[in-house]
Coordinates of C-alpha atoms in Angstrom, one line a residue:
M27 CA -24.4 16.3 -3.0
I28 CA -24.6 17.7 -6.4
V29 CA -24.9 21.5 -6.3
P30 CA -27.6 23.0 -8.5
M31 CA -26.4 25.2 -11.3
K32 CA -27.7 28.5 -12.6
K33 CA -27.2 30.2 -15.9
A34 CA -25.9 33.8 -15.8
H35 CA -26.6 36.3 -18.6
L36 CA -24.5 39.4 -18.2
V37 CA -24.2 42.6 -20.2
V38 CA -21.6 45.3 -19.5
L39 CA -20.0 48.2 -21.3
K40 CA -17.3 47.1 -23.7
E41 CA -14.8 49.4 -21.9
D42 CA -15.3 47.4 -18.7
Q43 CA -14.9 43.9 -20.4
E44 CA -11.3 43.3 -19.6
R45 CA -11.6 44.6 -16.0
L46 CA -14.7 42.4 -15.5
L47 CA -12.9 39.3 -16.8
Q48 CA -10.0 39.9 -14.4
S49 CA -12.4 40.2 -11.5
L50 CA -14.3 37.0 -12.6
Q51 CA -10.9 35.2 -12.8
K52 CA -9.9 36.5 -9.4
H53 CA -13.1 35.3 -7.7
S54 CA -13.4 32.0 -9.8
V55 CA -17.2 31.8 -9.7
L56 CA -18.3 31.8 -13.4
M57 CA -17.7 29.1 -16.0
L58 CA -17.9 30.9 -19.4
I59 CA -19.8 29.3 -22.2
K60 CA -17.1 29.6 -24.9
T61 CA -18.0 30.4 -28.5
G62 CA -14.6 31.5 -29.9
D63 CA -11.0 30.3 -30.6
N64 CA -7.7 32.0 -30.0
E65 CA -5.0 29.8 -31.6
D66 CA -2.7 32.7 -32.6
H67 CA -2.3 33.9 -29.0
Q68 CA -1.8 30.4 -27.7
A69 CA 1.1 29.8 -30.2
I70 CA 2.8 33.1 -29.2
D71 CA 2.4 32.6 -25.4
G72 CA 3.2 28.9 -25.7
Q73 CA 6.7 29.6 -26.9
V74 CA 7.4 31.8 -23.9
L75 CA 5.8 29.2 -21.6
N76 CA 8.0 26.5 -23.1
R77 CA 11.1 28.6 -22.4
I78 CA 10.0 29.1 -18.8
E79 CA 9.2 25.4 -18.2
K80 CA 12.6 24.5 -19.6
S81 CA 14.4 27.0 -17.3
I82 CA 12.4 25.8 -14.3
A83 CA 13.3 22.2 -15.0
N84 CA 17.0 23.2 -15.1
L85 CA 16.9 25.2 -11.9
E86 CA 15.1 22.5 -10.0
K87 CA 18.3 20.5 -10.2
Y88 CA 20.0 23.1 -8.1
R89 CA 17.1 24.0 -5.8
E90 CA 18.0 23.1 -2.2
E91 CA 14.6 23.7 -0.6
K92 CA 11.8 21.8 -2.4
N93 CA 8.1 21.1 -1.6
N94 CA 7.8 24.4 0.2
E95 CA 4.4 26.1 -0.1
I96 CA 4.4 29.1 -2.4
I97 CA 1.9 31.8 -1.3
V98 CA 1.7 35.2 -3.0
N99 CA -0.7 38.1 -2.8
Y100 CA -3.0 38.7 -5.8
E101 CA -1.5 42.2 -6.4
E102 CA 2.0 40.7 -6.6
F103 CA 0.8 37.9 -8.8
I104 CA -0.8 40.1 -11.5
Q105 CA 2.0 42.6 -11.4
E106 CA 4.2 42.5 -14.6
D107 CA 7.6 42.7 -13.0
P108 CA 10.4 43.2 -15.6
R109 CA 12.9 41.6 -13.2
R110 CA 11.1 38.2 -13.9
Q111 CA 11.9 38.5 -17.6
K112 CA 15.5 39.4 -16.9
Y113 CA 15.7 36.4 -14.5
L114 CA 14.4 34.2 -17.3
E115 CA 16.9 35.5 -19.8
E116 CA 19.8 35.2 -17.3
T117 CA 18.9 31.6 -16.5
E118 CA 18.6 30.8 -20.2
R119 CA 22.0 32.5 -20.9
I120 CA 23.8 30.4 -18.3
N121 CA 22.0 27.2 -19.3
D122 CA 23.0 27.8 -22.9
T123 CA 26.6 28.4 -22.0
I124 CA 26.7 25.3 -19.8
L125 CA 25.2 23.2 -22.7
R126 CA 27.8 24.7 -25.1
L127 CA 30.7 23.9 -22.8
Q128 CA 29.4 20.4 -22.1
N129 CA 29.1 19.7 -25.9
N130 CA 32.6 21.2 -26.3
N131 CA 33.9 18.9 -23.6
Q132 CA 32.4 15.9 -25.2
S133 CA 34.2 16.7 -28.4
I134 CA 37.4 17.3 -26.6
Q135 CA 37.1 14.0 -24.7
E136 CA 36.6 12.2 -28.0
E137 CA 39.7 13.8 -29.3
L138 CA 41.6 12.8 -26.2
D139 CA 40.4 9.2 -26.5
A140 CA 41.7 9.2 -30.0
L141 CA 45.1 10.7 -29.0
A142 CA 45.7 8.6 -25.9
P143 CA 47.3 5.6 -27.6
W144 CA 49.8 7.9 -29.3
K145 CA 51.0 9.7 -26.2
G146 CA 54.3 7.8 -26.4
L147 CA 55.0 8.9 -30.0
D148 CA 58.4 10.7 -29.9
I149 CA 58.1 12.6 -33.2
K150 CA 55.9 15.5 -34.1
L151 CA 52.7 14.7 -35.8
S152 CA 53.6 16.8 -38.8
D153 CA 56.8 14.7 -39.4
L154 CA 54.6 11.6 -40.0
S155 CA 53.6 12.8 -43.4
S156 CA 57.0 14.1 -44.7
P157 CA 59.9 11.8 -44.1
R158 CA 62.9 12.0 -46.4
Y159 CA 64.1 8.4 -46.9
A160 CA 61.3 6.2 -45.6
K161 CA 57.6 5.9 -45.4
L162 CA 56.1 6.1 -41.9
H163 CA 52.8 4.4 -40.9
I164 CA 50.8 4.4 -37.7
G165 CA 48.0 2.1 -36.8
F166 CA 46.6 -0.7 -34.7
I167 CA 47.3 -4.4 -34.6
E168 CA 45.9 -7.2 -32.4
A169 CA 48.3 -7.9 -29.5
R170 CA 48.3 -11.6 -30.2
K171 CA 49.7 -10.9 -33.7
L172 CA 52.6 -8.8 -32.6
S173 CA 55.3 -11.4 -33.4
E174 CA 53.9 -12.0 -36.9
V175 CA 53.8 -8.3 -37.6
E176 CA 57.4 -7.8 -36.4
K177 CA 58.6 -10.6 -38.7
A178 CA 56.8 -9.2 -41.7
I179 CA 58.3 -5.7 -41.1
E180 CA 61.8 -7.2 -40.6
S181 CA 61.5 -9.2 -43.8
Q182 CA 61.1 -5.9 -45.7
N183 CA 64.0 -4.2 -43.9
G184 CA 61.6 -2.0 -41.9
D185 CA 61.6 -0.9 -38.3
M186 CA 58.7 -0.9 -35.8
T187 CA 58.0 0.4 -32.3
V188 CA 55.0 0.0 -30.0
V189 CA 53.9 3.4 -28.7
G190 CA 50.7 2.6 -26.8
Q191 CA 47.7 0.4 -26.4
K192 CA 43.9 0.6 -26.9
D193 CA 41.8 -2.1 -25.4
Y194 CA 43.2 -5.4 -26.9
S195 CA 45.1 -3.6 -29.7
L196 CA 48.6 -2.2 -29.8
A197 CA 49.4 1.2 -31.4
I198 CA 52.5 0.9 -33.5
L199 CA 54.7 3.1 -35.6
Y200 CA 56.7 1.5 -38.4
A201 CA 59.1 2.8 -41.1
V202 CA 59.9 1.2 -44.4
Y203 CA 61.7 2.2 -47.6
Y204 CA 59.5 3.7 -50.2
Q205 CA 60.1 0.9 -52.7
D206 CA 58.9 -1.7 -50.2
D207 CA 56.0 0.3 -48.8
E208 CA 53.1 -1.0 -50.9
T209 CA 54.1 -4.7 -50.5
L210 CA 54.5 -4.4 -46.7
L211 CA 51.3 -2.5 -46.2
N212 CA 49.3 -5.1 -48.1
E213 CA 50.9 -7.9 -46.1
L214 CA 50.2 -6.1 -42.8
K215 CA 46.6 -5.5 -43.7
N216 CA 46.2 -9.2 -44.2
L217 CA 47.4 -9.6 -40.6
G218 CA 44.7 -7.2 -39.4
F219 CA 46.7 -3.9 -39.4
E220 CA 44.4 -0.9 -39.3
E221 CA 46.1 2.3 -40.5
Y222 CA 45.3 5.4 -38.5
Q223 CA 45.5 9.1 -39.4
L224 CA 46.4 11.8 -36.8
P225 CA 46.0 15.6 -37.4
T226 CA 49.0 17.1 -39.2
V227 CA 50.1 19.7 -36.6
D228 CA 53.6 20.9 -35.6
A229 CA 53.4 19.3 -32.1
Y230 CA 54.0 16.1 -30.2
A231 CA 50.9 14.0 -29.3
K232 CA 51.7 14.4 -25.6
D233 CA 51.7 18.2 -26.0
L234 CA 48.5 18.1 -27.9
I235 CA 47.0 15.9 -25.1
F236 CA 48.2 18.3 -22.4
E237 CA 46.7 21.2 -24.3
K238 CA 43.3 19.6 -24.7
E239 CA 43.3 18.3 -21.1
T240 CA 44.0 21.8 -19.9
L241 CA 41.1 23.2 -22.0
L242 CA 38.9 20.4 -20.7
Q243 CA 39.7 21.2 -17.1
N244 CA 39.2 25.0 -17.7
N245 CA 35.8 24.2 -19.2
K246 CA 34.8 22.1 -16.2
Q247 CA 35.9 24.8 -13.9
E248 CA 33.8 27.3 -15.9
I249 CA 30.8 24.9 -15.7
E250 CA 31.2 24.6 -11.9
R251 CA 31.3 28.4 -11.7
L252 CA 28.2 28.8 -13.8
E253 CA 26.4 26.0 -11.8
E254 CA 27.1 28.1 -8.6
N255 CA 25.4 31.0 -10.3
L256 CA 22.5 28.7 -11.1
K257 CA 22.3 27.7 -7.4
E258 CA 22.0 31.4 -6.5
L259 CA 19.3 31.8 -9.2
A260 CA 17.5 28.7 -7.9
S261 CA 17.1 30.3 -4.5
N262 CA 14.8 32.7 -6.3
I263 CA 13.1 30.2 -8.5
E264 CA 9.7 31.5 -7.2
E265 CA 10.1 34.4 -9.7
L266 CA 9.9 32.0 -12.6
L267 CA 7.2 30.0 -11.0
V268 CA 5.0 33.1 -10.6
L269 CA 5.9 34.2 -14.1
N270 CA 4.7 30.8 -15.5
D271 CA 1.4 30.8 -13.7
Q272 CA 0.9 34.5 -14.4
L273 CA 1.3 34.0 -18.2
N274 CA -1.0 30.9 -18.1
S275 CA -3.6 33.0 -16.3
Q276 CA -3.2 35.8 -18.9
L277 CA -3.6 33.3 -21.7
E278 CA -6.8 32.2 -20.0
L279 CA -8.1 35.7 -20.0
V280 CA -7.3 36.1 -23.7
E281 CA -9.3 33.0 -24.5
A282 CA -12.1 34.2 -22.3
K283 CA -12.2 37.5 -24.1
V284 CA -13.1 36.0 -27.4
S285 CA -15.8 33.9 -25.8
N286 CA -17.9 37.1 -25.5
I287 CA -20.3 38.7 -27.9
T288 CA -19.4 42.3 -28.4
T289 CA -20.9 45.3 -30.1
Y290 CA -19.4 48.7 -30.6
A291 CA -20.5 49.7 -27.0
T292 CA -21.4 46.5 -25.0
C293 CA -20.3 43.0 -24.2
Y294 CA -22.5 40.0 -23.5
I295 CA -21.3 37.1 -21.4
E296 CA -23.0 33.8 -20.7
G297 CA -21.8 31.3 -18.2
W298 CA -22.7 28.8 -15.4
V299 CA -22.6 29.7 -11.8
R300 CA -23.2 27.5 -8.7
S301 CA -26.6 28.3 -7.1
D302 CA -24.8 28.9 -3.8
E303 CA -22.4 31.4 -5.3
V304 CA -24.7 33.8 -7.0
D305 CA -24.0 36.5 -4.4
Q306 CA -20.2 36.1 -4.9
L307 CA -20.8 36.6 -8.7
N308 CA -22.6 39.8 -8.0
E309 CA -19.7 40.9 -5.8
A310 CA -17.2 40.1 -8.5
I311 CA -19.1 42.1 -11.1
K312 CA -19.5 45.1 -8.7
E313 CA -15.8 45.0 -8.1
A314 CA -15.2 45.7 -11.8
T315 CA -18.1 48.0 -12.7
D316 CA -21.4 49.5 -11.5
V317 CA -23.0 49.6 -14.9
Y318 CA -24.2 46.1 -15.8
D319 CA -27.3 44.0 -16.2
L320 CA -27.3 40.4 -14.8
A321 CA -30.0 37.8 -15.2
I322 CA -29.9 34.4 -13.4
T323 CA -32.0 31.6 -14.9
D324 CA -32.5 27.9 -14.5
P325 CA -31.0 25.7 -17.3
S326 CA -33.5 24.9 -20.1
P327 CA -34.5 21.2 -20.5
E328 CA -32.2 20.7 -23.5
E329 CA -29.2 22.3 -21.7
I330 CA -26.8 20.1 -19.7
P331 CA -25.0 22.2 -17.1
P332 CA -21.6 21.2 -15.6
T333 CA -21.5 19.1 -12.5
V334 CA -20.0 20.2 -9.2
T335 CA -20.2 18.2 -6.0
K336 CA -20.1 19.5 -2.4
N337 CA -19.0 16.8 0.1
N338 CA -17.0 16.4 3.2
D339 CA -13.2 15.7 3.0
F340 CA -13.8 11.9 3.4
T341 CA -16.3 11.7 0.6
A342 CA -14.5 14.2 -1.6
S343 CA -11.4 12.0 -1.6
F344 CA -13.3 9.2 -3.2
E345 CA -14.8 11.4 -5.9
V346 CA -11.7 10.6 -8.0
I347 CA -12.9 7.0 -8.3
T348 CA -16.3 8.1 -9.7
D349 CA -14.7 10.7 -12.0
M350 CA -12.5 8.1 -13.6
F351 CA -15.6 6.2 -14.6
S352 CA -17.7 9.3 -15.5
K353 CA -18.7 12.6 -13.9
P354 CA -22.2 12.5 -12.4
N355 CA -25.0 13.8 -14.5
P356 CA -26.3 17.0 -12.8
N357 CA -29.9 15.6 -12.8
E358 CA -29.1 12.5 -10.8
V359 CA -28.3 11.7 -7.2
D360 CA -24.7 12.1 -6.2
P361 CA -23.3 8.5 -5.8
N362 CA -20.2 9.6 -3.9
P363 CA -21.5 9.6 -0.3
I364 CA -22.7 5.9 -0.6
M365 CA -20.0 4.8 -3.0
S366 CA -17.2 6.2 -0.8
I367 CA -18.4 4.1 2.3
W368 CA -18.6 0.9 0.2
Y369 CA -15.2 1.5 -1.4
W370 CA -13.7 2.2 2.0
I371 CA -15.2 -1.0 3.5
L372 CA -14.3 -3.3 0.6
F373 CA -10.7 -2.0 0.4
G374 CA -10.2 -2.9 4.0
I375 CA -11.5 -6.4 3.5
M376 CA -9.3 -7.0 0.5
M377 CA -6.2 -5.9 2.3
G378 CA -7.2 -7.5 5.6
D379 CA -4.1 -7.0 7.7
S380 CA -3.9 -4.6 10.6
G381 CA -0.1 -4.2 10.2
Y382 CA -0.6 -3.2 6.5
G383 CA -3.3 -0.8 7.5
L384 CA -1.0 0.9 10.0
L385 CA 1.7 1.3 7.4
M386 CA -0.8 2.6 4.9
M387 CA -1.8 5.4 7.3
I388 CA 1.7 6.3 8.3
A389 CA 3.1 6.3 4.8
S390 CA 0.2 8.2 3.4
H391 CA 0.4 10.8 6.2
L392 CA 4.2 11.3 5.6
F393 CA 3.7 11.5 1.8
I394 CA 1.1 14.2 2.2
K395 CA 3.1 16.1 4.8
Y396 CA 6.5 16.2 2.9
K397 CA 5.6 15.7 -0.8
K398 CA 2.5 17.9 -0.7
P399 CA 0.7 16.2 -3.6
K400 CA -2.1 18.1 -5.3
G401 CA -5.3 17.3 -7.3
G402 CA -6.0 13.7 -8.1
T403 CA -2.8 12.4 -6.6
L404 CA -3.7 13.9 -3.2
R405 CA -7.1 12.3 -3.3
I406 CA -5.8 8.9 -4.1
I407 CA -3.3 9.1 -1.3
K408 CA -6.1 10.1 1.0
I409 CA -8.0 7.0 -0.1
F410 CA -5.1 4.9 1.0
Y411 CA -5.0 6.8 4.3
Y412 CA -8.7 6.4 5.0
S413 CA -8.7 2.8 3.8
G414 CA -5.9 2.1 6.3
I415 CA -8.5 2.4 9.0
T416 CA -10.7 -0.3 7.6
T417 CA -7.7 -2.4 6.8
I418 CA -6.7 -2.2 10.5
I419 CA -10.3 -3.1 11.6
W420 CA -10.6 -6.0 9.3
G421 CA -7.1 -7.2 10.1
I422 CA -8.1 -7.4 13.8
L423 CA -11.3 -9.3 12.9
F424 CA -9.2 -11.7 10.7
G425 CA -6.5 -12.0 13.3
S426 CA -3.7 -10.8 11.1
F427 CA -0.8 -8.5 11.9
F428 CA 1.9 -8.8 9.2
G429 CA 0.7 -12.3 8.6
Y430 CA 0.8 -13.3 12.3
D431 CA -2.1 -13.7 14.8
P432 CA -0.8 -11.4 17.6
V433 CA -3.1 -12.9 20.2
N434 CA -1.9 -16.4 19.3
L435 CA 1.7 -15.3 19.5
I436 CA 1.1 -14.0 23.0
G437 CA -0.6 -17.2 24.0
R438 CA 2.4 -19.2 22.9
L439 CA 4.6 -17.3 25.3
F440 CA 2.3 -18.8 28.1
G441 CA 2.2 -22.2 26.5
K442 CA -1.3 -21.7 25.1
N443 CA -1.4 -22.6 21.4
N444 CA -5.2 -22.2 21.1
W445 CA -5.4 -18.5 21.9
G446 CA -6.8 -16.4 19.1
F447 CA -9.1 -13.4 18.5
A448 CA -10.0 -13.9 14.8
L449 CA -13.7 -13.9 14.1
I450 CA -13.1 -15.2 10.6
A451 CA -9.7 -16.5 9.4
P452 CA -9.7 -16.5 5.6
M453 CA -7.1 -19.3 5.3
D454 CA -8.6 -21.5 8.0
D455 CA -12.3 -21.0 7.1
P456 CA -12.5 -19.9 3.5
L457 CA -16.2 -21.0 3.2
S458 CA -17.3 -18.6 5.9
M459 CA -15.2 -15.9 4.2
L460 CA -16.9 -16.7 0.9
I461 CA -20.3 -16.4 2.5
L462 CA -19.3 -13.0 4.0
S463 CA -18.1 -11.8 0.6
L464 CA -21.4 -12.8 -1.1
A465 CA -23.5 -11.3 1.7
I466 CA -21.6 -8.0 1.3
G467 CA -22.2 -8.3 -2.4
V468 CA -26.0 -8.6 -1.8
L469 CA -26.0 -5.6 0.5
H470 CA -23.9 -3.6 -2.0
I471 CA -26.3 -4.4 -4.9
I472 CA -29.3 -3.6 -2.8
S473 CA -27.8 -0.3 -1.9
G474 CA -27.5 0.4 -5.6
L475 CA -31.2 -0.4 -6.1
I476 CA -32.0 1.9 -3.3
M477 CA -30.0 4.7 -5.0
K478 CA -32.0 4.0 -8.2
A479 CA -35.2 4.2 -6.1
A480 CA -34.1 7.6 -4.8
R481 CA -33.5 8.8 -8.3
N482 CA -37.0 7.7 -9.4
F483 CA -38.4 9.4 -6.3
V484 CA -36.8 12.7 -7.4
D485 CA -38.1 12.1 -10.9
K486 CA -41.6 11.3 -9.4
E487 CA -41.6 7.9 -11.0
Y488 CA -43.2 6.3 -7.9
F489 CA -44.6 3.2 -9.6
A490 CA -41.1 2.4 -11.0
I491 CA -39.8 2.3 -7.5
F492 CA -42.2 -0.5 -6.5
A493 CA -41.9 -2.3 -9.8
D494 CA -38.2 -2.2 -10.6
Q495 CA -36.4 -1.7 -7.3
V496 CA -38.6 -2.9 -4.4
S497 CA -39.5 -6.1 -6.2
W498 CA -35.8 -7.1 -6.7
I499 CA -34.9 -6.0 -3.2
L500 CA -37.5 -8.4 -1.9
I501 CA -36.2 -11.2 -4.1
L502 CA -32.5 -10.8 -3.2
A503 CA -33.2 -10.3 0.5
G504 CA -35.7 -13.1 0.5
I505 CA -33.2 -15.5 -1.0
C506 CA -30.8 -14.6 1.8
L507 CA -33.4 -15.2 4.5
F508 CA -34.6 -18.4 2.8
V509 CA -31.2 -20.1 3.3
L510 CA -31.4 -19.4 7.1
P511 CA -33.7 -21.9 8.9
P512 CA -35.2 -19.5 11.4
T513 CA -36.3 -17.1 8.6
K514 CA -37.0 -19.6 5.8
S515 CA -40.8 -18.9 5.6
I516 CA -40.3 -15.2 5.7
G517 CA -37.8 -15.4 2.9
M518 CA -40.1 -17.5 0.8
I519 CA -42.9 -15.0 1.1
M520 CA -40.6 -12.2 0.1
V521 CA -39.3 -14.0 -2.9
I522 CA -42.8 -14.9 -4.1
V523 CA -44.1 -11.3 -3.6
G524 CA -41.1 -9.9 -5.5
A525 CA -41.3 -12.5 -8.3
V526 CA -45.1 -11.9 -8.8
T527 CA -44.4 -8.1 -8.9
V528 CA -41.8 -8.6 -11.6
V529 CA -44.1 -10.8 -13.6
L530 CA -46.9 -8.3 -13.4
T531 CA -44.9 -5.2 -14.1
A532 CA -41.8 -6.0 -16.1
G533 CA -43.7 -5.9 -19.4
R534 CA -45.7 -2.8 -18.7
H535 CA -43.9 -0.8 -21.4
K536 CA -45.1 -3.3 -24.1
K537 CA -48.0 -2.2 -26.3
N538 CA -50.1 -5.4 -26.5
L539 CA -51.2 -7.9 -23.9
F540 CA -49.0 -10.7 -25.3
G541 CA -46.0 -8.5 -25.0
K542 CA -46.8 -7.5 -21.5
I543 CA -47.2 -11.2 -20.4
T544 CA -44.0 -12.4 -22.1
G545 CA -42.1 -9.3 -21.0
G546 CA -43.2 -10.0 -17.4
I547 CA -42.1 -13.7 -17.5
L548 CA -38.8 -12.9 -19.2
G549 CA -38.2 -10.2 -16.6
L550 CA -37.6 -13.0 -14.1
Y551 CA -34.5 -14.0 -16.1
D552 CA -32.8 -11.0 -14.7
I553 CA -32.2 -13.2 -11.6
A554 CA -29.3 -14.7 -13.6
N555 CA -27.7 -11.3 -14.0
Y556 CA -28.1 -10.6 -10.3
M557 CA -26.6 -14.0 -9.4
S558 CA -23.7 -13.3 -11.7
D559 CA -23.2 -9.9 -10.1
I560 CA -23.2 -11.4 -6.6
L561 CA -20.7 -14.1 -7.6
S562 CA -18.4 -11.3 -8.7
Y563 CA -17.9 -10.5 -5.0
S564 CA -16.0 -13.8 -4.6
R565 CA -13.0 -11.8 -5.7
I566 CA -13.1 -10.3 -2.1
L567 CA -12.3 -13.8 -0.8
A568 CA -9.6 -14.3 -3.5
L569 CA -7.8 -11.0 -2.6
A570 CA -8.1 -11.6 1.1
L571 CA -6.6 -15.1 0.7
S572 CA -3.8 -14.0 -1.6
T573 CA -2.7 -11.3 0.9
A574 CA -2.8 -13.7 3.8
V575 CA -1.0 -16.5 1.9
I576 CA 1.8 -14.3 0.6
G577 CA 2.3 -12.8 4.1
M578 CA 2.4 -16.3 5.7
V579 CA 4.9 -17.5 3.1
M580 CA 7.2 -14.6 3.7
N581 CA 7.0 -15.2 7.5
M582 CA 7.8 -18.9 6.9
L583 CA 10.8 -18.1 4.7
A584 CA 12.1 -15.6 7.3
G585 CA 11.7 -18.1 10.0
M586 CA 13.5 -20.8 8.1
V587 CA 16.7 -18.8 7.7
A588 CA 16.8 -17.3 11.2
G589 CA 19.1 -18.7 13.8
S590 CA 22.6 -17.2 13.4
V591 CA 23.4 -13.5 13.3
I592 CA 23.6 -13.6 9.5
G593 CA 20.4 -15.6 9.5
F594 CA 18.6 -13.0 11.5
I595 CA 19.8 -10.3 9.2
L596 CA 18.7 -12.3 6.2
A597 CA 15.4 -13.0 7.8
A598 CA 14.8 -9.3 8.5
V599 CA 15.5 -8.6 4.8
I600 CA 13.1 -11.3 3.6
F601 CA 10.5 -10.1 6.1
V602 CA 10.7 -6.4 5.1
V603 CA 11.1 -6.9 1.3
G604 CA 8.4 -9.6 1.2
H605 CA 5.8 -7.6 3.1
V606 CA 6.6 -4.4 1.2
F607 CA 6.0 -6.4 -2.0
N608 CA 2.8 -7.9 -0.6
I609 CA 1.5 -4.4 0.4
A610 CA 2.3 -3.0 -3.0
M611 CA 0.6 -5.8 -4.9
G612 CA -2.3 -5.7 -2.4
L613 CA -2.8 -2.0 -2.9
L614 CA -2.8 -2.3 -6.6
S615 CA -5.2 -5.3 -6.6
A616 CA -7.5 -3.8 -4.1
Y617 CA -7.6 -0.5 -6.0
V618 CA -8.4 -2.1 -9.3
H619 CA -10.9 -4.8 -8.1
D620 CA -12.7 -2.5 -5.6
S621 CA -13.1 0.1 -8.5
R622 CA -14.4 -2.7 -10.7
L623 CA -17.1 -3.7 -8.2
Q624 CA -18.2 -0.1 -7.9
Y625 CA -18.3 0.5 -11.7
V626 CA -20.0 -2.7 -12.8
E627 CA -22.0 -4.2 -9.9
F628 CA -22.9 -1.0 -8.0
F629 CA -23.1 1.8 -10.7
G630 CA -24.7 -0.6 -13.1
K631 CA -27.9 -0.6 -11.0
F632 CA -28.5 3.2 -11.0
Y633 CA -25.8 5.4 -12.3
D634 CA -26.0 7.2 -15.7
G635 CA -23.0 9.6 -15.5
G636 CA -22.1 11.6 -18.6
G637 CA -21.6 14.9 -16.8
Y638 CA -18.7 17.2 -17.3
E639 CA -16.6 19.2 -14.8
F640 CA -17.4 22.7 -13.6
K641 CA -14.4 24.8 -14.6
P642 CA -14.9 28.5 -13.7
L643 CA -12.6 31.2 -15.2
S644 CA -9.8 31.2 -12.6
L645 CA -6.1 31.7 -12.1
K646 CA -4.2 28.9 -13.7
L647 CA -1.9 27.7 -10.9
K648 CA 0.6 25.0 -11.6
Y649 CA 3.4 25.9 -9.2
I650 CA 1.8 28.5 -6.9
D651 CA -0.1 26.9 -4.0
E652 CA -2.1 30.0 -3.0
V653 CA -3.0 33.4 -4.3
K654 CA -4.4 35.5 -1.5
T655 CA -6.6 38.6 -1.6
S656 CA -8.3 40.5 1.1
S657 CA -11.5 38.6 0.6
L658 CA -10.6 35.2 -0.9
T659 CA -7.9 32.6 -1.6
Q660 CA -7.4 30.6 -4.7
T661 CA -5.6 27.4 -4.3
N662 CA -3.9 25.0 -6.7

């Protein structure tokens, strides 16, 4: 149900403003009507928050215990503990040091890669640039051209040695007299010789390599030591998590403060409060001050209050589907109680396999238990969990358990091939499945018309109920009864009564008689739209068939390769991978097409939407699961 909203008008002394806002945030009962901006504070706090987020991300790599619930007391949460700031700075210092060492190691490794081919060089690197009688060159040649290079060097009375290798190239050192240097160098370049330059240092290449390898190893050991320190810090990561949520909550207070109208002595606050939480609002105010004036009023006709719904856990889980379309308008009937049941039923039909439903429930339960999702993710996982129930039920009715009919399999053990429990087998009797799909579509659309009738009843538009909803319910229900021989006459009467009602009332909003007559006649053309909507439910048949066919194909493939030990192993792999793929695709398809039927065919009959979320001033909890006080608990 949609909870009615009230508008709160509150005046307090200016000196009590900050204490009042803290109490309102603590109790999370009032959504402030904001009139200000606070970009400067956001920029300052945003820099600190970015630092904290970065440190948290780095510490998460070393955190051993994850997904544990974090529960703190309110007094501990709001306390500004200087140790948290020191913890942040220490984490940043270590992370910066590790990053610097890693960058240094990358540079050292690049230098080692460059020196590696020259490890066998038996002269100091400084001697390469200052020989007395001959010119020395080092560089790379292709291994396949070694003989050509040797001949070229010998032809100029030079000498050459191979000192190493890099991929498919050879690292060589050659010496030649100065007068022959330019000629030989040009000839070698034509053969693909690439001259190379090494740093001019008074050391052998192998000694330089040893020195850099030692430095690299020392840096790695230092990184390991620092990572051990990070592991110790990660065991207390809650300090940073609390600090992050604390600063976000403080930022929320800063933004809330500029939403108020203040004079030299007083502060005026406006906001929305749930009608069932007015008493809690009074308690929150009294906790901060005894000097105040509070007026609670109904929203004015031109005001649109936020929307908040109050439903049981089952219905609340499906609210995410409605919210993705549009939040309910606070003046309309909450669609979630009815929509959730239809979504639940249709999802099960589209999946249609009891084995898949069982896996959906088990996997969803384990995911919720160990991953502890929050917000919209938790609600979607719960949708899969609840829909697992209807998937099991429809799977039994369709006689499908991982693509097999379990009753038929048992019958085969006793030589009975005709055993089976399926009331409707989508693959064997697609026509009956299509009829079922369309019949469900008619009921779904009629329920949408009933929801519109309920909205008109609340708005006291009683004639519209008879003219716009009852008339079409009679037509749709009458058509269904007309195709059944025992109820053919009853169905015809219902269709005629409904059609006459449409003709007489559809043009009632026109000003002249001609417009009323033509409007009434043209109103009957809406039957084409209704038929189009009903045909959309044939997608239920399509999805049920696709799930069944893919499951059957995977079972056939597994059966074809089974026989030997390796065959049974391969069959098991095909069975598991194939059905996991089928479940994944089935979940995606059912989620999308079920939502589409709700949005277009169901909501199109009555739902306006256009509401916005009720967001009271509250603690901004991203990492903390619960903040407890003596009287209440705020959860993430």
